[in-house]
PDB file of C-alpha atoms in Angstrom:
ATOM      1  CA  PRO Q   1       0.000   0.000   0.000  1.00  0.00           C
ATOM      2  CA  ILE Q   2       0.983   3.600  -0.648  1.00  0.00           C
ATOM      3  CA  SER Q   3      -0.108   6.086   2.003  1.00  0.00           C
ATOM      4  CA  ILE Q   4      -1.435   9.355   0.590  1.00  0.00           C
ATOM      5  CA  GLY Q   5      -2.425  10.860   3.942  1.00  0.00           C
ATOM      6  CA  THR Q   6      -5.045  10.126   6.559  1.00  0.00           C
ATOM      7  CA  LEU Q   7      -8.812   9.838   6.468  1.00  0.00           C
ATOM      8  CA  SER Q   8     -11.088  11.910   8.688  1.00  0.00           C
ATOM      9  CA  ASP Q   9     -11.183   9.086  11.243  1.00  0.00           C
ATOM     10  CA  GLY Q  10      -7.368   9.132  11.488  1.00  0.00           C
ATOM     11  CA  SER Q  11      -6.800   5.864   9.611  1.00  0.00           C
ATOM     12  CA  PRO Q  12      -4.367   5.869   6.693  1.00  0.00           C
ATOM     13  CA  ASP Q  13      -5.677   6.785   3.234  1.00  0.00           C
ATOM     14  CA  LEU Q  14      -4.194   4.094   1.012  1.00  0.00           C
ATOM     15  CA  VAL Q  15      -3.849   3.395  -2.682  1.00  0.00           C
ATOM     16  CA  PHE Q  16      -2.462   0.238  -4.232  1.00  0.00           C
ATOM     17  CA  ARG Q  17      -0.686  -0.702  -7.429  1.00  0.00           C
ATOM     18  CA  GLY Q  18      -2.868  -2.884  -9.601  1.00  0.00           C
ATOM     19  CA  PHE Q  19      -2.981  -4.500 -13.001  1.00  0.00           C
ATOM     20  CA  TYR Q  20      -5.138  -6.791 -15.068  1.00  0.00           C
ATOM     21  CA  ALA Q  21      -4.476  -8.772 -18.202  1.00  0.00           C
ATOM     22  CA  TRP Q  22      -6.725  -9.953 -21.024  1.00  0.00           C
ATOM     23  CA  ASN Q  23      -6.485 -12.379 -23.861  1.00  0.00           C
ATOM     24  CA  SER Q  24      -8.747 -14.046 -26.390  1.00  0.00           C
ATOM     25  CA  GLU Q  25      -8.826 -17.826 -26.729  1.00  0.00           C
ATOM     26  CA  VAL Q  26      -9.524 -17.597 -30.447  1.00  0.00           C
ATOM     27  CA  GLY Q  27      -7.382 -14.578 -31.322  1.00  0.00           C
ATOM     28  CA  SER Q  28     -10.329 -12.331 -32.150  1.00  0.00           C
ATOM     29  CA  ARG Q  29      -9.080  -9.553 -29.856  1.00  0.00           C
ATOM     30  CA  THR Q  30      -5.753  -8.192 -28.763  1.00  0.00           C
ATOM     31  CA  ALA Q  31      -3.916  -9.460 -25.720  1.00  0.00           C
ATOM     32  CA  GLY Q  32      -2.691  -6.952 -23.212  1.00  0.00           C
ATOM     33  CA  VAL Q  33      -2.276  -5.594 -19.756  1.00  0.00           C
ATOM     34  CA  ALA Q  34      -3.335  -2.428 -17.928  1.00  0.00           C
ATOM     35  CA  ALA Q  35      -1.538  -1.021 -14.879  1.00  0.00           C
ATOM     36  CA  PHE Q  36      -2.761   1.669 -12.476  1.00  0.00           C
ATOM     37  CA  TYR Q  37      -3.075   2.879  -8.897  1.00  0.00           C
ATOM     38  CA  LEU Q  38      -6.398   2.222  -7.173  1.00  0.00           C
ATOM     39  CA  ARG Q  39      -8.171   2.728  -3.859  1.00  0.00           C
ATOM     40  CA  GLY Q  40     -10.264  -0.445  -3.841  1.00  0.00           C
ATOM     41  CA  VAL Q  41     -11.907  -3.375  -5.591  1.00  0.00           C
ATOM     42  CA  CYS Q  42     -15.440  -4.529  -4.863  1.00  0.00           C
ATOM     43  CA  GLN Q  43     -16.792  -8.081  -4.975  1.00  0.00           C
ATOM     44  CA  ASN Q  44     -17.976  -7.777  -8.574  1.00  0.00           C
ATOM     45  CA  ARG Q  45     -14.463  -6.838  -9.683  1.00  0.00           C
ATOM     46  CA  CYS Q  46     -15.114  -3.112 -10.211  1.00  0.00           C
ATOM     47  CA  LEU Q  47     -12.018  -0.999  -9.554  1.00  0.00           C
ATOM     48  CA  TRP Q  48     -12.553   2.203  -7.573  1.00  0.00           C
ATOM     49  CA  GLY Q  49     -10.413   5.323  -7.483  1.00  0.00           C
ATOM     50  CA  VAL Q  50      -8.230   4.341 -10.445  1.00  0.00           C
ATOM     51  CA  GLU Q  51      -5.430   6.807 -11.235  1.00  0.00           C
ATOM     52  CA  ASP Q  52      -2.520   6.831 -13.712  1.00  0.00           C
ATOM     53  CA  PHE Q  53      -4.137   4.179 -15.934  1.00  0.00           C
ATOM     54  CA  GLN Q  54      -1.777   2.847 -18.602  1.00  0.00           C
ATOM     55  CA  GLU Q  55      -2.514   0.127 -21.118  1.00  0.00           C
ATOM     56  CA  MET Q  56      -0.436  -1.957 -23.524  1.00  0.00           C
ATOM     57  CA  SER Q  57      -1.819  -4.360 -26.092  1.00  0.00           C
ATOM     58  CA  ILE Q  58      -0.435  -6.659 -28.758  1.00  0.00           C
ATOM     59  CA  ARG Q  59      -2.075  -8.231 -31.777  1.00  0.00           C
ATOM     60  CA  HIS Q  60      -2.476 -11.977 -31.948  1.00  0.00           C
ATOM     61  CA  THR Q  61       0.273 -13.066 -34.295  1.00  0.00           C
ATOM     62  CA  LYS Q  62       2.804 -15.846 -34.175  1.00  0.00           C
ATOM     63  CA  ASN Q  63       5.196 -13.427 -32.416  1.00  0.00           C
ATOM     64  CA  ALA Q  64       2.732 -12.382 -29.706  1.00  0.00           C
ATOM     65  CA  PRO Q  65       4.321 -14.530 -26.955  1.00  0.00           C
ATOM     66  CA  ILE Q  66       7.748 -13.099 -27.770  1.00  0.00           C
ATOM     67  CA  ARG Q  67       6.377  -9.537 -27.723  1.00  0.00           C
ATOM     68  CA  PHE Q  68       4.651 -10.213 -24.403  1.00  0.00           C
ATOM     69  CA  GLU Q  69       7.932 -11.363 -22.906  1.00  0.00           C
ATOM     70  CA  SER Q  70      10.018  -8.569 -24.424  1.00  0.00           C
ATOM     71  CA  GLU Q  71       7.604  -5.620 -24.032  1.00  0.00           C
ATOM     72  CA  ILE Q  72       4.771  -6.196 -21.583  1.00  0.00           C
ATOM     73  CA  GLN Q  73       6.596  -8.194 -18.930  1.00  0.00           C
ATOM     74  CA  PRO Q  74       9.356  -5.541 -18.519  1.00  0.00           C
ATOM     75  CA  ALA Q  75       6.739  -2.759 -18.439  1.00  0.00           C
ATOM     76  CA  LEU Q  76       4.886  -4.502 -15.594  1.00  0.00           C
ATOM     77  CA  HIS Q  77       8.138  -5.046 -13.731  1.00  0.00           C
ATOM     78  CA  SER Q  78       9.004  -1.361 -14.155  1.00  0.00           C
ATOM     79  CA  PHE Q  79       5.562  -0.284 -12.897  1.00  0.00           C
ATOM     80  CA  ALA Q  80       5.847  -2.540  -9.845  1.00  0.00           C
ATOM     81  CA  ASN Q  81       9.241  -1.127  -8.901  1.00  0.00           C
ATOM     82  CA  ARG Q  82       9.105   2.522  -9.942  1.00  0.00           C
ATOM     83  CA  SER Q  83       9.103   5.404  -7.534  1.00  0.00           C
ATOM     84  CA  THR Q  84       5.738   6.677  -6.375  1.00  0.00           C
ATOM     85  CA  ALA Q  85       7.027  10.261  -6.115  1.00  0.00           C
ATOM     86  CA  LYS Q  86       5.333  11.451  -9.338  1.00  0.00           C
ATOM     87  CA  PHE Q  87       2.010   9.930  -8.255  1.00  0.00           C
ATOM     88  CA  LEU Q  88       2.265  11.436  -4.761  1.00  0.00           C
ATOM     89  CA  ASP Q  89       3.186  14.837  -6.256  1.00  0.00           C
ATOM     90  CA  GLY Q  90       0.055  14.652  -8.413  1.00  0.00           C
ATOM     91  CA  VAL Q  91      -2.126  13.870  -5.389  1.00  0.00           C
ATOM     92  CA  GLN Q  92      -0.608  16.800  -3.499  1.00  0.00           C
ATOM     93  CA  ALA Q  93      -1.059  19.134  -6.480  1.00  0.00           C
ATOM     94  CA  ALA Q  94      -4.766  18.226  -6.582  1.00  0.00           C
ATOM     95  CA  ARG Q  95      -5.060  18.777  -2.823  1.00  0.00           C
ATOM     96  CA  ASP Q  96      -3.480  22.217  -3.232  1.00  0.00           C
ATOM     97  CA  ILE Q  97      -6.255  23.374  -5.598  1.00  0.00           C
ATOM     98  CA  ALA Q  98      -8.961  24.873  -3.422  1.00  0.00           C
ATOM     99  CA  ILE Q  99     -12.363  24.820  -5.104  1.00  0.00           C
ATOM    100  CA  GLY Q 100     -14.192  27.366  -2.968  1.00  0.00           C
ATOM    101  CA  LYS Q 101     -15.507  27.790   0.524  1.00  0.00           C
ATOM    102  CA  GLU Q 102     -19.214  28.082  -0.183  1.00  0.00           C
ATOM    103  CA  GLU Q 103     -21.343  25.089  -1.191  1.00  0.00           C
ATOM    104  CA  ASP Q 104     -22.407  26.830  -4.417  1.00  0.00           C
ATOM    105  CA  GLU Q 105     -18.767  27.265  -5.454  1.00  0.00           C
ATOM    106  CA  LYS Q 106     -18.099  23.571  -4.850  1.00  0.00           C
ATOM    107  CA  ILE Q 107     -21.150  22.507  -6.865  1.00  0.00           C
ATOM    108  CA  ASP Q 108     -20.097  24.874  -9.679  1.00  0.00           C
ATOM    109  CA  PHE Q 109     -16.628  23.271  -9.713  1.00  0.00           C
ATOM    110  CA  LEU Q 110     -18.163  19.801 -10.002  1.00  0.00           C
ATOM    111  CA  ARG Q 111     -20.453  20.995 -12.787  1.00  0.00           C
ATOM    112  CA  GLN Q 112     -17.899  22.975 -14.760  1.00  0.00           C
ATOM    113  CA  ARG Q 113     -14.707  20.950 -14.290  1.00  0.00           C
ATOM    114  CA  GLY Q 114     -16.322  17.545 -13.839  1.00  0.00           C
ATOM    115  CA  GLY Q 115     -19.089  17.989 -16.369  1.00  0.00           C
ATOM    116  CA  LEU Q 116     -21.769  16.899 -13.880  1.00  0.00           C
ATOM    117  CA  SER Q 117     -25.395  17.926 -13.934  1.00  0.00           C
ATOM    118  CA  ASN Q 118     -26.545  20.024 -10.999  1.00  0.00           C
ATOM    119  CA  ARG Q 119     -28.342  17.005  -9.487  1.00  0.00           C
ATOM    120  CA  LEU Q 120     -25.313  14.728  -9.871  1.00  0.00           C
ATOM    121  CA  ALA Q 121     -22.938  17.395  -8.525  1.00  0.00           C
ATOM    122  CA  LYS Q 122     -25.056  17.711  -5.370  1.00  0.00           C
ATOM    123  CA  ALA Q 123     -25.223  13.915  -5.035  1.00  0.00           C
ATOM    124  CA  ALA Q 124     -21.430  13.668  -5.402  1.00  0.00           C
ATOM    125  CA  ALA Q 125     -20.871  16.343  -2.754  1.00  0.00           C
ATOM    126  CA  ALA Q 126     -23.270  14.570  -0.382  1.00  0.00           C
ATOM    127  CA  ARG Q 127     -21.572  11.229  -1.035  1.00  0.00           C
ATOM    128  CA  HIS Q 128     -18.164  12.714  -0.223  1.00  0.00           C
ATOM    129  CA  LEU Q 129     -19.486  14.153   3.038  1.00  0.00           C
ATOM    130  CA  GLU Q 130     -20.994  10.774   3.940  1.00  0.00           C
ATOM    131  CA  GLU Q 131     -17.933   8.677   3.049  1.00  0.00           C
ATOM    132  CA  GLU Q 132     -15.064  10.996   3.956  1.00  0.00           C
ATOM    133  CA  GLY Q 133     -16.710  12.651   6.947  1.00  0.00           C
ATOM    134  CA  ARG Q 134     -16.123  16.204   5.715  1.00  0.00           C
ATOM    135  CA  PRO Q 135     -17.174  18.456   2.845  1.00  0.00           C
ATOM    136  CA  ILE Q 136     -15.261  18.750  -0.413  1.00  0.00           C
ATOM    137  CA  GLU Q 137     -12.384  21.203  -0.058  1.00  0.00           C
ATOM    138  CA  ASN Q 138     -10.072  20.700  -3.033  1.00  0.00           C
ATOM    139  CA  ALA Q 139      -9.687  19.087  -6.460  1.00  0.00           C
ATOM    140  CA  TRP Q 140      -8.605  15.747  -4.933  1.00  0.00           C
ATOM    141  CA  ASP Q 141     -11.805  15.667  -2.871  1.00  0.00           C
ATOM    142  CA  ALA Q 142     -13.837  16.536  -5.976  1.00  0.00           C
ATOM    143  CA  VAL Q 143     -12.346  13.560  -7.820  1.00  0.00           C
ATOM    144  CA  GLN Q 144     -13.147  11.253  -4.903  1.00  0.00           C
ATOM    145  CA  ALA Q 145     -16.699  12.622  -4.822  1.00  0.00           C
ATOM    146  CA  ILE Q 146     -17.208  12.063  -8.552  1.00  0.00           C
ATOM    147  CA  THR Q 147     -15.847   8.511  -8.498  1.00  0.00           C
ATOM    148  CA  ALA Q 148     -17.999   7.739  -5.453  1.00  0.00           C
ATOM    149  CA  ALA Q 149     -21.075   9.017  -7.293  1.00  0.00           C
ATOM    150  CA  ALA Q 150     -20.075   6.919 -10.315  1.00  0.00           C
ATOM    151  CA  ARG Q 151     -20.501   3.760  -8.239  1.00  0.00           C
ATOM    152  CA  ASP Q 152     -24.261   4.372  -8.272  1.00  0.00           C
ATOM    153  CA  ILE Q 153     -24.444   4.309 -12.079  1.00  0.00           C
ATOM    154  CA  PRO Q 154     -25.524   0.851 -13.246  1.00  0.00           C
ATOM    155  CA  ASN Q 155     -24.400   1.186 -16.868  1.00  0.00           C
ATOM    156  CA  ASN Q 156     -20.669   0.492 -17.122  1.00  0.00           C
ATOM    157  CA  ASP Q 157     -20.117   2.807 -20.107  1.00  0.00           C
ATOM    158  CA  ASN Q 158     -21.775   5.742 -18.338  1.00  0.00           C
ATOM    159  CA  ARG Q 159     -19.894   4.991 -15.125  1.00  0.00           C
ATOM    160  CA  LEU Q 160     -16.575   4.862 -16.990  1.00  0.00           C
ATOM    161  CA  ASP Q 161     -17.335   8.153 -18.749  1.00  0.00           C
ATOM    162  CA  LEU Q 162     -17.907   9.851 -15.398  1.00  0.00           C
ATOM    163  CA  GLU Q 163     -14.743   8.336 -13.924  1.00  0.00           C
ATOM    164  CA  GLN Q 164     -12.736   9.574 -16.923  1.00  0.00           C
ATOM    165  CA  ARG Q 165     -14.053  13.094 -16.356  1.00  0.00           C
ATOM    166  CA  ALA Q 166     -12.829  12.822 -12.765  1.00  0.00           C
ATOM    167  CA  GLY Q 167      -9.456  11.672 -14.049  1.00  0.00           C
ATOM    168  CA  ALA Q 168      -9.257  14.745 -16.290  1.00  0.00           C
ATOM    169  CA  ILE Q 169      -9.425  16.939 -13.168  1.00  0.00           C
ATOM    170  CA  LEU Q 170      -6.371  15.142 -11.781  1.00  0.00           C
ATOM    171  CA  ASP Q 171      -4.569  15.386 -15.104  1.00  0.00           C
ATOM    172  CA  ALA Q 172      -5.155  19.143 -15.130  1.00  0.00           C
ATOM    173  CA  ALA Q 173      -3.904  19.444 -11.544  1.00  0.00           C
ATOM    174  CA  ALA Q 174      -0.704  17.544 -12.283  1.00  0.00           C
TER     175      ALA Q 174
END
């Protein structure tokens, strides 16, 4: 685990390195791997709080196993062993961006920077207060609020779209 601070209850706020791989038995799709940092995984294998998502894929050809060994395996090894300083700097940069003191300013930030509707922005802010024990204060909190609200969206494509908008806030902060 990588500690990124403490939660409102004093327990450590942790993220983890994660990856997943895919392949097709019949060669109809690419094979590949994705690596990222994440806050959690639920029982139905949904990943929550994913940051720094990177993906590599290779076409199914006779050289695919060789390419996996020469390209993807070293990339995973590098991800597993690289410094977390850049990631931690990005988290801190997002925490340093205040989004307003008044509730209306916070909702406007979620609407304008996160692309949320007014209703969804208010739901995200309420979800953050419920889960984190305090109101949204900065861009990092806004991202956590948006990804928490995304968990309530049943359609995976819509949920992913919302999570990508949250990721764009972090990208802009970094």
